[in-house]
Structure formats: C-alpha cells, structure tokens
Amino acid sequence: YGRLVDKVSVKSFVKEKIGEDYLIPTLGVWNSIDEVDWDSLPDSFVFKYAGDSGGVYICKNRTPTDISKIVEFFSRRQKRDFYKYTLEYPYKFVKSRFLAEVLIGNDVEDLKDYKFFCFNGKPMYVQVDCNRFIGHKRLVYDLEWNKLDLEIEFPKYDGDIDKPESLSEMIEVATRLSSGIPHVRIDLYNVKSKVYFGE
C-alpha cells in the first residue's frame, strides 16, 4: 500500500497492470525542492509532493512568482510527516520526493476528477469532483450514472454532470487496478475521451 499512495511509485504499478498509455507523462522527479531545475520545465505543468494528499500546484503560465510560491508551499509540505499527521500507515513507507507532470486539458477549472470506490476489484460508486480550486463541489453516481443522494465532505454540485463518453473504459480501468485489494479509490480523468490515471 505504501507503493500505491506514493505518487511516483504508483506509476510503475499502473504500468504493470494496464500499461503506460493511461499515465500522465512525468517531466521530472527530485528528492528535494532545491534540486529542481525550473528552466527545464515547460511554462505549464503540475507539481506534486509524492508523500501526502493535497500537495499539488497547477502552473498554467510560469512566472518567477509561481516558482517562489511553489518553493514556499512545498518546503513546508516536505517538513510535515503525513503518516504522523493522519496515522494512515501506508504513508510511513513513502520517500520524500517531488514530481512534475504534463498539464492535461485546456480548462483546468473545469477538469472533473472521477473517483471510483472499488471493493475487491469491483467498482461500486463514482464520486465526481468539480471546481476543485474555486467552490469545490461533488456528486456521487452509481455505475449506471444514476445520481445518488450522498454528500461527502463538500456540498453537492448544483444540477447534473454529463456521463463521460469513456465511462465503460474508466470502469474497466478501475476494475483492473483494484483487483485483489479489499477497498481502494481509483481516481481518473477523462480529457477529450482519453482516460488518464490520477492516483
């Protein structure tokens, strides 16, 4: 499980299970924020801390201010032991690392995050997160895309969310990745009908 919660190591797991076509391309991996060669990165990218939840910065058009914000944010992040903070034991085994990925999708604000709740290799529900950075809201659906009367941490999204064209492929991906695991959440993206693994 330590391998699965590690945002770097989980990529090799996904590659073994379903192939690398579902992976968001990695631009670089570093052990320290001080090691990052910012000039080697494109103007747009996503920067993550491998060992926690929520440690992400989306850079849409890089400026010196962005770099300063990233360094400040992740310097604090690296000092916090997420295992001790949450007592989620898999994080005890995650190495302190950073990674940069390609920014997928043109409209980050409208990029939906499809989170499949799976039990012993069987997806049961999908939580859809919208507007994650401004007015975060969610809806929960069953696999036939019937909206469920559930609310998880954030308020419900007003209205309905269209069923993604690649839903059957997403269900298949979630099924294969969750095989042999009693309970796991598989996060996926769907950009122009192409499915990507999130975490």
Coordinates of N, CA, C and O in Angstrom, one line a residue:
Y1 N 0.8 -1.2 0.0 CA 0.0 0.0 0.0 C 0.9 1.3 0.0 O 0.4 2.3 -0.5
G2 N 2.1 1.2 0.6 CA 3.0 2.3 0.5 C 3.3 2.7 -0.9 O 3.4 3.8 -1.2
R3 N 3.5 1.7 -1.7 CA 3.7 1.9 -3.2 C 2.6 2.6 -3.8 O 2.7 3.4 -4.7
L4 N 1.4 2.2 -3.4 CA 0.2 2.7 -4.1 C -0.1 4.2 -3.7 O -0.7 4.9 -4.6
V5 N 0.2 4.6 -2.5 CA -0.1 6.0 -2.2 C 1.1 7.0 -2.6 O 0.9 8.2 -2.5
D6 N 2.2 6.4 -3.0 CA 3.3 7.2 -3.4 C 3.1 7.6 -4.9 O 3.0 6.8 -5.8
K7 N 3.0 8.9 -5.1 CA 2.6 9.4 -6.4 C 3.7 9.1 -7.5 O 3.4 9.2 -8.7
V8 N 4.9 8.8 -7.1 CA 5.9 8.4 -8.0 C 5.9 6.9 -8.3 O 5.7 6.4 -9.4
S9 N 5.9 6.1 -7.2 CA 6.0 4.6 -7.3 C 4.7 4.0 -7.9 O 4.8 3.0 -8.5
V10 N 3.6 4.7 -7.7 CA 2.3 4.1 -8.2 C 2.3 4.0 -9.7 O 1.6 3.2 -10.3
K11 N 3.1 4.8 -10.3 CA 3.1 4.8 -11.8 C 3.7 3.5 -12.4 O 3.2 3.0 -13.4
S12 N 4.6 2.9 -11.7 CA 5.1 1.6 -12.1 C 4.1 0.5 -11.9 O 3.9 -0.4 -12.7
F13 N 3.3 0.6 -10.8 CA 2.2 -0.3 -10.6 C 1.1 -0.2 -11.7 O 0.7 -1.2 -12.2
V14 N 0.8 1.0 -12.1 CA -0.2 1.2 -13.1 C 0.3 0.7 -14.5 O -0.4 0.0 -15.2
K15 N 1.6 0.9 -14.7 CA 2.2 0.4 -16.0 C 2.1 -1.1 -16.1 O 1.8 -1.7 -17.1
E16 N 2.4 -1.8 -14.9 CA 2.4 -3.2 -14.9 C 1.0 -3.8 -15.1 O 0.8 -4.8 -15.8
K17 N 0.0 -3.1 -14.5 CA -1.4 -3.5 -14.5 C -2.1 -3.3 -15.9 O -2.9 -4.1 -16.4
I18 N -2.0 -2.0 -16.4 CA -2.8 -1.6 -17.5 C -2.0 -1.0 -18.6 O -2.6 -0.6 -19.7
G19 N -0.7 -0.8 -18.5 CA 0.1 -0.1 -19.5 C 0.3 1.4 -19.3 O -0.5 2.0 -18.6
E20 N 1.3 1.9 -19.9 CA 1.7 3.3 -19.6 C 0.8 4.3 -20.4 O 1.0 5.5 -20.1
D21 N 0.0 3.9 -21.3 CA -0.8 4.8 -22.1 C -1.8 5.6 -21.2 O -2.3 6.7 -21.6
Y22 N -2.1 5.1 -20.0 CA -3.0 5.8 -19.1 C -2.3 6.7 -18.1 O -3.0 7.4 -17.3
L23 N -1.0 6.8 -18.2 CA -0.2 7.6 -17.3 C -0.1 9.0 -17.8 O 0.2 9.2 -19.0
I24 N -0.2 10.0 -17.0 CA 0.1 11.4 -17.3 C 1.7 11.5 -17.4 O 2.3 11.0 -16.4
P25 N 2.2 12.0 -18.5 CA 3.7 12.0 -18.6 C 4.4 12.7 -17.5 O 4.0 13.8 -17.1
T26 N 5.5 12.1 -17.0 CA 6.3 12.7 -15.9 C 7.4 13.6 -16.5 O 8.1 13.1 -17.5
L27 N 7.5 14.8 -16.0 CA 8.6 15.7 -16.5 C 9.9 15.6 -15.7 O 10.9 16.0 -16.2
G28 N 9.7 15.2 -14.5 CA 10.9 15.1 -13.6 C 10.6 14.6 -12.2 O 9.4 14.8 -11.8
V29 N 11.5 14.0 -11.5 CA 11.4 13.6 -10.1 C 12.6 14.1 -9.4 O 13.8 13.9 -9.9
W30 N 12.4 14.6 -8.2 CA 13.5 15.2 -7.4 C 13.3 14.8 -5.9 O 12.2 14.7 -5.4
N31 N 14.4 14.6 -5.2 CA 14.4 14.3 -3.8 C 14.2 15.5 -2.9 O 13.8 15.5 -1.8
S32 N 14.6 16.7 -3.5 CA 14.5 17.9 -2.7 C 14.0 19.1 -3.6 O 14.3 19.0 -4.8
I33 N 13.3 20.0 -3.1 CA 12.8 21.2 -3.9 C 14.0 22.0 -4.4 O 13.9 22.6 -5.4
D34 N 15.1 21.9 -3.7 CA 16.3 22.6 -4.1 C 17.0 22.0 -5.3 O 17.8 22.7 -6.0
E35 N 16.7 20.8 -5.7 CA 17.3 20.1 -6.8 C 16.6 20.5 -8.1 O 17.1 20.2 -9.2
V36 N 15.4 21.1 -8.1 CA 14.6 21.3 -9.3 C 15.2 22.3 -10.2 O 15.6 23.4 -9.8
D37 N 15.4 21.9 -11.5 CA 15.9 22.9 -12.5 C 14.6 23.4 -13.2 O 14.1 22.9 -14.1
W38 N 14.2 24.6 -12.7 CA 12.9 25.1 -13.1 C 12.9 25.5 -14.6 O 11.9 25.4 -15.3
D39 N 14.1 25.9 -15.1 CA 14.2 26.2 -16.5 C 14.0 25.0 -17.5 O 13.8 25.2 -18.6
S40 N 14.1 23.8 -16.9 CA 14.0 22.6 -17.7 C 12.5 22.3 -17.9 O 12.1 21.5 -18.8
L41 N 11.6 22.9 -17.1 CA 10.2 22.6 -17.2 C 9.5 23.6 -18.2 O 9.9 24.7 -18.4
P42 N 8.4 23.1 -18.8 CA 7.6 24.0 -19.7 C 6.9 25.1 -18.9 O 6.9 25.1 -17.7
D43 N 6.3 26.0 -19.6 CA 5.6 27.1 -19.0 C 4.4 26.6 -18.2 O 3.9 27.2 -17.2
S44 N 3.8 25.5 -18.6 CA 2.6 24.9 -18.0 C 3.0 23.5 -17.5 O 3.5 22.7 -18.2
F45 N 2.6 23.2 -16.2 CA 2.9 21.9 -15.6 C 2.2 21.8 -14.3 O 1.6 22.7 -13.8
V46 N 2.2 20.5 -13.8 CA 1.6 20.3 -12.5 C 2.7 19.8 -11.6 O 3.5 18.9 -12.0
F47 N 2.9 20.4 -10.4 CA 3.9 20.0 -9.5 C 3.3 19.3 -8.2 O 2.3 19.8 -7.7
K48 N 3.9 18.2 -7.8 CA 3.3 17.4 -6.7 C 4.4 17.0 -5.7 O 5.5 16.8 -6.1
Y49 N 3.9 16.8 -4.5 CA 4.7 16.1 -3.5 C 4.2 14.7 -3.4 O 3.0 14.4 -3.3
A50 N 5.2 13.7 -3.5 CA 4.8 12.3 -3.6 C 4.2 11.7 -2.4 O 3.5 10.7 -2.4
G51 N 4.4 12.4 -1.2 CA 4.1 11.7 0.0 C 3.0 12.2 0.9 O 3.0 12.0 2.1
D52 N 2.0 12.9 0.2 CA 0.8 13.3 1.0 C -0.4 13.5 0.1 O -0.4 13.1 -1.0
S53 N -1.4 14.0 0.7 CA -2.7 14.3 0.0 C -2.9 15.8 -0.1 O -2.8 16.5 0.9
G54 N -3.1 16.3 -1.3 CA -3.3 17.7 -1.5 C -2.1 18.5 -1.8 O -2.2 19.8 -2.0
G55 N -1.0 17.9 -1.9 CA 0.3 18.6 -2.2 C 0.4 18.8 -3.7 O 1.2 18.0 -4.3
V56 N -0.3 19.7 -4.3 CA -0.3 19.9 -5.7 C -0.3 21.4 -6.0 O -1.0 22.2 -5.4
Y57 N 0.4 21.8 -7.1 CA 0.4 23.2 -7.6 C 0.2 23.1 -9.1 O 1.0 22.5 -9.8
I58 N -0.8 23.8 -9.6 CA -1.0 23.8 -11.1 C -0.5 25.1 -11.6 O -0.9 26.2 -11.2
C59 N 0.5 25.0 -12.4 CA 1.1 26.2 -13.1 C 0.7 26.3 -14.5 O 1.0 25.4 -15.3
K60 N -0.1 27.3 -14.8 CA -0.6 27.4 -16.2 C 0.2 28.3 -17.1 O 0.2 28.2 -18.3
N61 N 1.0 29.2 -16.5 CA 1.8 30.1 -17.3 C 2.9 30.6 -16.4 O 2.8 31.6 -15.8
R62 N 4.0 29.9 -16.4 CA 5.1 30.1 -15.4 C 5.6 31.5 -15.3 O 5.9 32.1 -16.4
T63 N 5.7 32.0 -14.1 CA 6.4 33.3 -13.9 C 7.3 33.1 -12.7 O 7.2 32.1 -11.9
P64 N 8.2 34.0 -12.4 CA 9.1 33.9 -11.2 C 8.2 33.9 -9.9 O 8.6 33.2 -8.9
T65 N 7.1 34.5 -9.9 CA 6.2 34.5 -8.8 C 5.7 33.1 -8.5 O 5.6 32.6 -7.4
D66 N 5.3 32.4 -9.6 CA 4.9 31.0 -9.5 C 6.0 30.1 -8.8 O 5.7 29.3 -7.9
I67 N 7.2 30.3 -9.3 CA 8.3 29.5 -8.7 C 8.5 29.7 -7.2 O 8.6 28.8 -6.4
S68 N 8.4 31.0 -6.8 CA 8.5 31.4 -5.4 C 7.4 30.8 -4.6 O 7.7 30.2 -3.5
K69 N 6.2 30.8 -5.1 CA 5.1 30.2 -4.4 C 5.2 28.7 -4.3 O 4.9 28.1 -3.2
I70 N 5.7 28.0 -5.4 CA 5.9 26.6 -5.3 C 6.9 26.2 -4.3 O 6.7 25.3 -3.5
V71 N 8.1 26.9 -4.3 CA 9.1 26.6 -3.4 C 8.7 26.8 -1.9 O 8.9 25.9 -1.1
E72 N 8.0 27.9 -1.7 CA 7.5 28.1 -0.3 C 6.5 27.1 0.1 O 6.6 26.5 1.2
F73 N 5.5 26.8 -0.7 CA 4.5 25.8 -0.4 C 5.1 24.4 -0.1 O 4.7 23.8 0.9
F74 N 5.9 24.0 -1.0 CA 6.4 22.6 -0.9 C 7.6 22.4 0.1 O 7.8 21.3 0.6
S75 N 8.2 23.5 0.4 CA 9.2 23.5 1.5 C 8.5 23.2 2.8 O 9.0 22.4 3.7
R76 N 7.3 23.8 3.0 CA 6.5 23.5 4.2 C 6.0 22.0 4.1 O 6.0 21.3 5.1
R77 N 5.6 21.6 2.9 CA 5.0 20.3 2.8 C 6.0 19.2 3.1 O 5.6 18.2 3.7
Q78 N 7.2 19.4 2.7 CA 8.2 18.4 2.9 C 8.6 18.2 4.4 O 9.0 17.1 4.8
K79 N 8.4 19.2 5.2 CA 8.7 19.1 6.6 C 7.6 18.4 7.4 O 7.9 18.0 8.5
R80 N 6.4 18.2 6.8 CA 5.3 17.6 7.5 C 5.3 16.1 7.3 O 5.3 15.7 6.1
D81 N 5.4 15.3 8.3 CA 5.3 13.8 8.2 C 3.8 13.5 8.1 O 3.1 13.5 9.1
F82 N 3.4 13.1 6.9 CA 1.9 12.9 6.6 C 1.5 11.6 7.4 O 0.3 11.6 7.8
Y83 N 2.4 10.7 7.6 CA 2.0 9.5 8.4 C 1.6 9.9 9.8 O 0.6 9.5 10.4
K84 N 2.4 10.7 10.4 CA 2.2 11.1 11.8 C 1.0 12.1 11.9 O 0.2 12.1 12.8
Y85 N 0.8 12.8 10.8 CA -0.3 13.8 10.7 C -1.7 13.1 10.6 O -2.7 13.5 11.3
T86 N -1.8 12.0 9.9 CA -3.1 11.3 9.6 C -3.2 9.9 10.2 O -4.2 9.4 10.3
L87 N -2.0 9.3 10.6 CA -1.9 8.0 11.1 C -2.4 7.0 10.1 O -2.8 5.9 10.4
E88 N -2.3 7.3 8.8 CA -2.5 6.4 7.7 C -1.2 5.7 7.4 O -0.3 6.2 6.8
Y89 N -1.1 4.4 7.8 CA 0.2 3.7 7.9 C 0.9 3.6 6.5 O 2.1 3.6 6.5
P90 N 0.2 3.5 5.4 CA 0.9 3.4 4.1 C 1.9 4.5 3.9 O 2.9 4.3 3.2
Y91 N 1.5 5.7 4.3 CA 2.4 6.9 4.1 C 3.7 6.8 4.9 O 4.7 7.5 4.6
K92 N 3.8 5.9 5.8 CA 5.1 5.7 6.6 C 6.2 5.2 5.7 O 7.4 5.5 5.9
F93 N 5.8 4.6 4.5 CA 6.8 4.0 3.7 C 7.1 4.8 2.4 O 7.9 4.4 1.6
V94 N 6.6 6.0 2.3 CA 6.7 6.9 1.1 C 8.0 7.7 1.3 O 8.2 8.4 2.3
K95 N 8.9 7.7 0.3 CA 10.1 8.5 0.3 C 9.7 10.0 0.0 O 8.8 10.2 -0.8
S96 N 10.4 10.9 0.6 CA 10.1 12.3 0.3 C 10.7 12.7 -1.0 O 11.9 12.8 -1.2
R97 N 9.7 12.9 -2.0 CA 10.1 13.2 -3.4 C 9.1 14.2 -4.0 O 8.0 14.3 -3.5
F98 N 9.5 14.9 -5.0 CA 8.7 15.8 -5.8 C 8.6 15.3 -7.2 O 9.6 14.7 -7.7
L99 N 7.5 15.6 -7.9 CA 7.5 15.3 -9.3 C 6.7 16.4 -10.0 O 5.8 17.1 -9.5
A100 N 7.0 16.5 -11.3 CA 6.3 17.4 -12.2 C 5.7 16.6 -13.3 O 6.3 15.7 -13.8
E101 N 4.5 16.9 -13.7 CA 3.8 16.2 -14.7 C 3.3 17.2 -15.8 O 3.1 18.4 -15.5
V102 N 3.0 16.7 -17.0 CA 2.3 17.5 -18.0 C 1.0 17.9 -17.5 O 0.2 17.2 -16.9
L103 N 0.6 19.2 -17.9 CA -0.7 19.7 -17.5 C -1.7 19.2 -18.6 O -1.5 19.5 -19.8
I104 N -2.7 18.3 -18.2 CA -3.6 17.8 -19.2 C -4.9 18.7 -19.2 O -5.3 19.2 -18.2
G105 N -5.5 18.8 -20.4 CA -6.7 19.6 -20.5 C -6.4 21.1 -20.6 O -5.4 21.6 -20.1
N106 N -7.2 21.8 -21.4 CA -7.1 23.2 -21.6 C -7.7 24.0 -20.5 O -7.3 25.2 -20.2
D107 N -8.8 23.5 -19.9 CA -9.5 24.3 -18.9 C -9.4 23.6 -17.6 O -10.2 22.7 -17.2
V108 N -8.4 23.9 -16.8 CA -8.1 23.3 -15.5 C -9.3 23.4 -14.6 O -9.7 22.5 -13.8
E109 N -9.9 24.6 -14.6 CA -11.0 24.8 -13.6 C -12.2 23.9 -13.9 O -13.0 23.6 -13.0
D110 N -12.4 23.4 -15.1 CA -13.5 22.6 -15.5 C -13.1 21.1 -15.6 O -13.9 20.3 -15.9
L111 N -11.9 20.8 -15.2 CA -11.4 19.4 -15.3 C -12.0 18.6 -14.2 O -11.9 18.9 -13.0
K112 N -12.8 17.6 -14.5 CA -13.5 16.8 -13.5 C -12.7 15.6 -13.1 O -12.0 15.0 -13.9
D113 N -12.7 15.3 -11.8 CA -12.0 14.2 -11.2 C -13.0 13.1 -10.8 O -13.9 13.3 -10.0
Y114 N -12.8 12.0 -11.5 CA -13.7 10.8 -11.3 C -13.1 9.8 -10.3 O -12.1 9.2 -10.7
K115 N -13.7 9.7 -9.2 CA -13.1 8.9 -8.1 C -14.0 7.6 -7.9 O -15.1 7.7 -7.4
F116 N -13.4 6.5 -8.3 CA -14.2 5.2 -8.3 C -13.9 4.5 -7.0 O -12.7 4.2 -6.7
F117 N -14.9 4.2 -6.2 CA -14.8 3.4 -5.0 C -15.0 1.9 -5.3 O -16.0 1.5 -5.8
C118 N -13.9 1.2 -5.1 CA -13.9 -0.2 -5.5 C -13.7 -1.1 -4.3 O -12.9 -0.8 -3.4
F119 N -14.3 -2.3 -4.4 CA -14.3 -3.3 -3.4 C -13.9 -4.7 -4.0 O -14.7 -5.2 -4.8
N120 N -12.8 -5.2 -3.6 CA -12.3 -6.5 -4.2 C -12.4 -6.5 -5.7 O -12.9 -7.5 -6.3
G121 N -11.9 -5.5 -6.3 CA -11.9 -5.4 -7.8 C -13.2 -5.1 -8.5 O -13.3 -5.2 -9.7
K122 N -14.1 -4.6 -7.7 CA -15.4 -4.3 -8.3 C -15.8 -2.8 -8.0 O -16.1 -2.5 -6.8
P123 N -15.7 -1.9 -9.0 CA -16.2 -0.5 -8.8 C -17.6 -0.5 -8.4 O -18.4 -1.2 -9.0
M124 N -18.0 0.3 -7.4 CA -19.4 0.4 -7.0 C -20.0 1.8 -7.2 O -21.2 1.9 -7.5
Y125 N -19.2 2.8 -6.9 CA -19.7 4.2 -7.0 C -18.6 5.0 -7.6 O -17.4 4.7 -7.6
V126 N -19.0 6.2 -8.2 CA -18.1 7.1 -8.7 C -18.4 8.5 -8.1 O -19.6 9.0 -8.3
Q127 N -17.5 9.1 -7.5 CA -17.6 10.5 -7.0 C -17.0 11.4 -8.0 O -15.9 11.2 -8.4
V128 N -17.7 12.4 -8.4 CA -17.2 13.4 -9.4 C -17.0 14.7 -8.7 O -17.9 15.3 -8.2
D129 N -15.7 15.2 -8.7 CA -15.4 16.5 -8.1 C -15.3 17.6 -9.2 O -14.7 17.4 -10.3
C130 N -15.9 18.7 -8.9 CA -16.0 19.8 -9.8 C -15.4 21.1 -9.1 O -15.5 21.2 -7.9
N131 N -14.9 22.0 -9.9 CA -14.5 23.3 -9.4 C -13.6 23.1 -8.2 O -13.8 23.8 -7.1
R132 N -12.6 22.3 -8.3 CA -11.8 21.9 -7.1 C -11.1 23.1 -6.5 O -10.7 23.0 -5.3
F133 N -10.8 24.1 -7.2 CA -10.0 25.2 -6.7 C -10.8 26.5 -6.4 O -10.3 27.4 -5.7
I134 N -12.0 26.5 -6.9 CA -12.9 27.6 -6.5 C -14.3 27.1 -6.3 O -15.0 26.7 -7.3
G135 N -14.8 27.0 -5.1 CA -16.1 26.5 -4.9 C -16.2 25.0 -5.1 O -17.2 24.5 -5.8
H136 N -15.4 24.2 -4.5 CA -15.3 22.8 -4.7 C -16.7 22.1 -4.3 O -17.2 22.3 -3.3
K137 N -17.2 21.3 -5.3 CA -18.4 20.6 -5.1 C -18.3 19.2 -5.7 O -17.4 18.9 -6.5
R138 N -19.3 18.3 -5.3 CA -19.2 16.9 -5.7 C -20.6 16.4 -5.9 O -21.6 16.9 -5.4
L139 N -20.6 15.3 -6.7 CA -21.8 14.5 -6.9 C -21.4 13.0 -6.9 O -20.2 12.7 -7.2
V140 N -22.3 12.1 -6.5 CA -21.9 10.7 -6.5 C -23.0 10.0 -7.3 O -24.2 10.2 -7.2
Y141 N -22.5 9.1 -8.2 CA -23.3 8.3 -9.1 C -23.0 6.8 -8.9 O -21.9 6.4 -8.5
D142 N -24.0 6.0 -9.3 CA -23.7 4.6 -9.4 C -23.2 4.3 -10.8 O -23.0 5.3 -11.6
L143 N -22.9 3.1 -11.2 CA -22.2 2.8 -12.4 C -23.1 2.9 -13.6 O -22.6 2.9 -14.8
E144 N -24.4 3.0 -13.4 CA -25.4 3.3 -14.5 C -25.7 4.7 -14.7 O -26.5 5.2 -15.4
W145 N -24.9 5.6 -13.9 CA -25.0 7.0 -13.9 C -26.3 7.5 -13.4 O -26.8 8.5 -13.9
N146 N -26.8 6.9 -12.3 CA -27.9 7.4 -11.6 C -27.3 8.2 -10.4 O -26.5 7.7 -9.6
K147 N -27.8 9.4 -10.3 CA -27.3 10.3 -9.2 C -27.8 9.8 -7.8 O -29.0 9.5 -7.7
L148 N -26.9 9.7 -6.9 CA -27.2 9.2 -5.5 C -27.3 10.4 -4.5 O -26.6 11.4 -4.7
D149 N -28.2 10.2 -3.6 CA -28.4 11.2 -2.6 C -27.3 11.1 -1.5 O -27.6 10.7 -0.3
L150 N -26.1 11.4 -1.9 CA -25.0 11.3 -0.9 C -24.2 12.6 -1.0 O -24.1 13.3 -2.0
E151 N -23.6 12.9 0.2 CA -22.7 14.1 0.2 C -21.5 13.7 1.0 O -21.6 13.2 2.1
I152 N -20.3 13.9 0.4 CA -19.1 13.6 1.1 C -18.2 14.8 1.2 O -17.6 15.3 0.3
E153 N -18.1 15.3 2.4 CA -17.2 16.4 2.8 C -17.6 17.7 2.2 O -17.7 18.7 2.9
F154 N -17.7 17.8 0.8 CA -18.0 19.0 0.2 C -19.5 19.0 -0.3 O -20.1 17.9 -0.5
P155 N -20.1 20.2 -0.5 CA -21.5 20.2 -0.9 C -21.8 19.7 -2.2 O -20.8 19.5 -3.1
K156 N -23.0 19.3 -2.5 CA -23.4 18.8 -3.8 C -23.3 19.8 -4.9 O -23.6 21.0 -4.7
Y157 N -22.9 19.4 -6.1 CA -22.9 20.2 -7.2 C -24.3 20.5 -7.7 O -25.2 19.6 -7.6
D158 N -24.6 21.7 -8.1 CA -26.0 22.0 -8.5 C -26.2 21.5 -9.9 O -25.5 21.8 -10.8
G159 N -27.3 20.7 -10.0 CA -27.6 20.1 -11.3 C -27.0 18.8 -11.5 O -26.8 18.0 -10.6
D160 N -26.8 18.4 -12.8 CA -26.3 17.1 -13.1 C -25.0 17.2 -13.9 O -24.6 18.3 -14.4
I161 N -24.2 16.2 -13.8 CA -23.0 16.1 -14.6 C -23.1 15.0 -15.7 O -23.6 13.9 -15.4
D162 N -22.8 15.4 -16.9 CA -23.0 14.5 -18.0 C -22.1 13.3 -17.9 O -21.0 13.3 -17.4
K163 N -22.7 12.1 -18.2 CA -22.0 10.9 -18.2 C -20.8 11.0 -19.2 O -21.0 11.3 -20.4
P164 N -19.6 10.7 -18.8 CA -18.5 10.7 -19.7 C -18.6 9.7 -20.8 O -19.1 8.5 -20.5
E165 N -18.2 10.0 -22.0 CA -18.2 9.1 -23.1 C -17.4 7.8 -22.9 O -17.8 6.8 -23.4
S166 N -16.4 8.0 -22.1 CA -15.5 6.8 -21.9 C -15.8 6.1 -20.6 O -14.9 5.5 -20.0
L167 N -17.0 6.2 -20.1 CA -17.3 5.6 -18.8 C -17.0 4.1 -18.7 O -16.5 3.6 -17.7
S168 N -17.4 3.4 -19.7 CA -17.2 1.9 -19.7 C -15.7 1.6 -19.6 O -15.2 0.7 -18.9
E169 N -14.8 2.4 -20.3 CA -13.4 2.2 -20.3 C -12.9 2.6 -18.9 O -12.0 1.9 -18.3
M170 N -13.4 3.6 -18.3 CA -13.0 4.0 -17.0 C -13.3 2.9 -15.9 O -12.5 2.6 -15.0
I171 N -14.5 2.3 -16.1 CA -14.9 1.3 -15.2 C -14.0 0.1 -15.3 O -13.5 -0.6 -14.3
E172 N -13.6 -0.2 -16.6 CA -12.7 -1.3 -16.8 C -11.3 -1.1 -16.2 O -10.7 -1.9 -15.6
V173 N -10.8 0.2 -16.3 CA -9.5 0.6 -15.8 C -9.6 0.4 -14.2 O -8.7 -0.1 -13.6
A174 N -10.6 1.0 -13.6 CA -10.8 0.9 -12.2 C -10.9 -0.6 -11.7 O -10.3 -0.9 -10.7
T175 N -11.5 -1.4 -12.5 CA -11.7 -2.8 -12.1 C -10.3 -3.5 -12.1 O -9.9 -4.2 -11.2
R176 N -9.5 -3.3 -13.2 CA -8.2 -3.9 -13.3 C -7.2 -3.4 -12.2 O -6.5 -4.2 -11.6
L177 N -7.3 -2.1 -11.9 CA -6.3 -1.6 -10.9 C -6.7 -2.0 -9.5 O -5.8 -2.1 -8.7
S178 N -8.0 -2.2 -9.3 CA -8.4 -2.5 -7.9 C -8.4 -4.0 -7.6 O -8.7 -4.4 -6.5
S179 N -8.1 -4.8 -8.6 CA -8.2 -6.3 -8.4 C -7.3 -6.7 -7.3 O -6.1 -6.3 -7.2
G180 N -7.8 -7.5 -6.4 CA -7.1 -8.1 -5.2 C -6.9 -7.2 -4.1 O -6.3 -7.5 -3.1
I181 N -7.6 -6.0 -4.1 CA -7.5 -5.0 -3.0 C -8.9 -4.9 -2.3 O -9.9 -4.6 -3.0
P182 N -9.0 -5.1 -1.0 CA -10.3 -5.1 -0.4 C -11.1 -3.8 -0.6 O -12.3 -3.8 -0.9
H183 N -10.4 -2.7 -0.5 CA -11.1 -1.4 -0.7 C -10.1 -0.4 -1.2 O -9.0 -0.2 -0.6
V184 N -10.3 0.3 -2.3 CA -9.4 1.3 -2.8 C -10.2 2.3 -3.6 O -11.3 2.0 -4.2
R185 N -9.7 3.5 -3.7 CA -10.4 4.5 -4.5 C -9.4 4.8 -5.7 O -8.2 5.1 -5.5
I186 N -9.9 4.7 -6.9 CA -9.1 4.9 -8.1 C -9.6 6.2 -8.7 O -10.8 6.3 -9.1
D187 N -8.7 7.1 -8.8 CA -9.0 8.5 -9.4 C -8.6 8.5 -10.8 O -7.4 8.3 -11.2
L188 N -9.5 8.9 -11.7 CA -9.3 9.0 -13.1 C -9.7 10.4 -13.7 O -10.6 11.0 -13.1
Y189 N -9.1 10.7 -14.8 CA -9.6 11.9 -15.6 C -10.0 11.5 -17.0 O -9.6 10.4 -17.5
N190 N -10.9 12.3 -17.6 CA -11.3 12.0 -18.9 C -11.2 13.3 -19.7 O -12.0 14.2 -19.6
V191 N -10.2 13.4 -20.6 CA -9.9 14.6 -21.3 C -10.1 14.2 -22.8 O -9.3 13.5 -23.4
K192 N -11.1 14.8 -23.4 CA -11.4 14.6 -24.8 C -11.5 13.1 -25.1 O -10.9 12.6 -26.1
S193 N -12.2 12.4 -24.2 CA -12.5 10.9 -24.3 C -11.2 10.1 -24.1 O -11.3 8.9 -24.3
K194 N -10.1 10.7 -23.7 CA -8.9 9.9 -23.3 C -8.9 9.8 -21.8 O -9.0 10.8 -21.1
V195 N -8.7 8.6 -21.3 CA -8.7 8.3 -19.9 C -7.3 8.4 -19.3 O -6.3 7.8 -19.9
Y196 N -7.1 9.1 -18.2 CA -5.8 9.2 -17.5 C -6.0 8.7 -16.1 O -7.0 9.0 -15.5
F197 N -4.9 8.1 -15.6 CA -4.9 7.7 -14.2 C -4.4 9.0 -13.4 O -3.5 9.7 -13.7
G198 N -5.1 9.2 -12.2 CA -4.8 10.3 -11.4 C -3.9 9.8 -10.2 O -2.8 10.1 -10.0
E199 N -4.6 9.1 -9.3 CA -3.9 8.5 -8.1 C -4.7 7.4 -7.6 O -5.9 7.2 -8.0

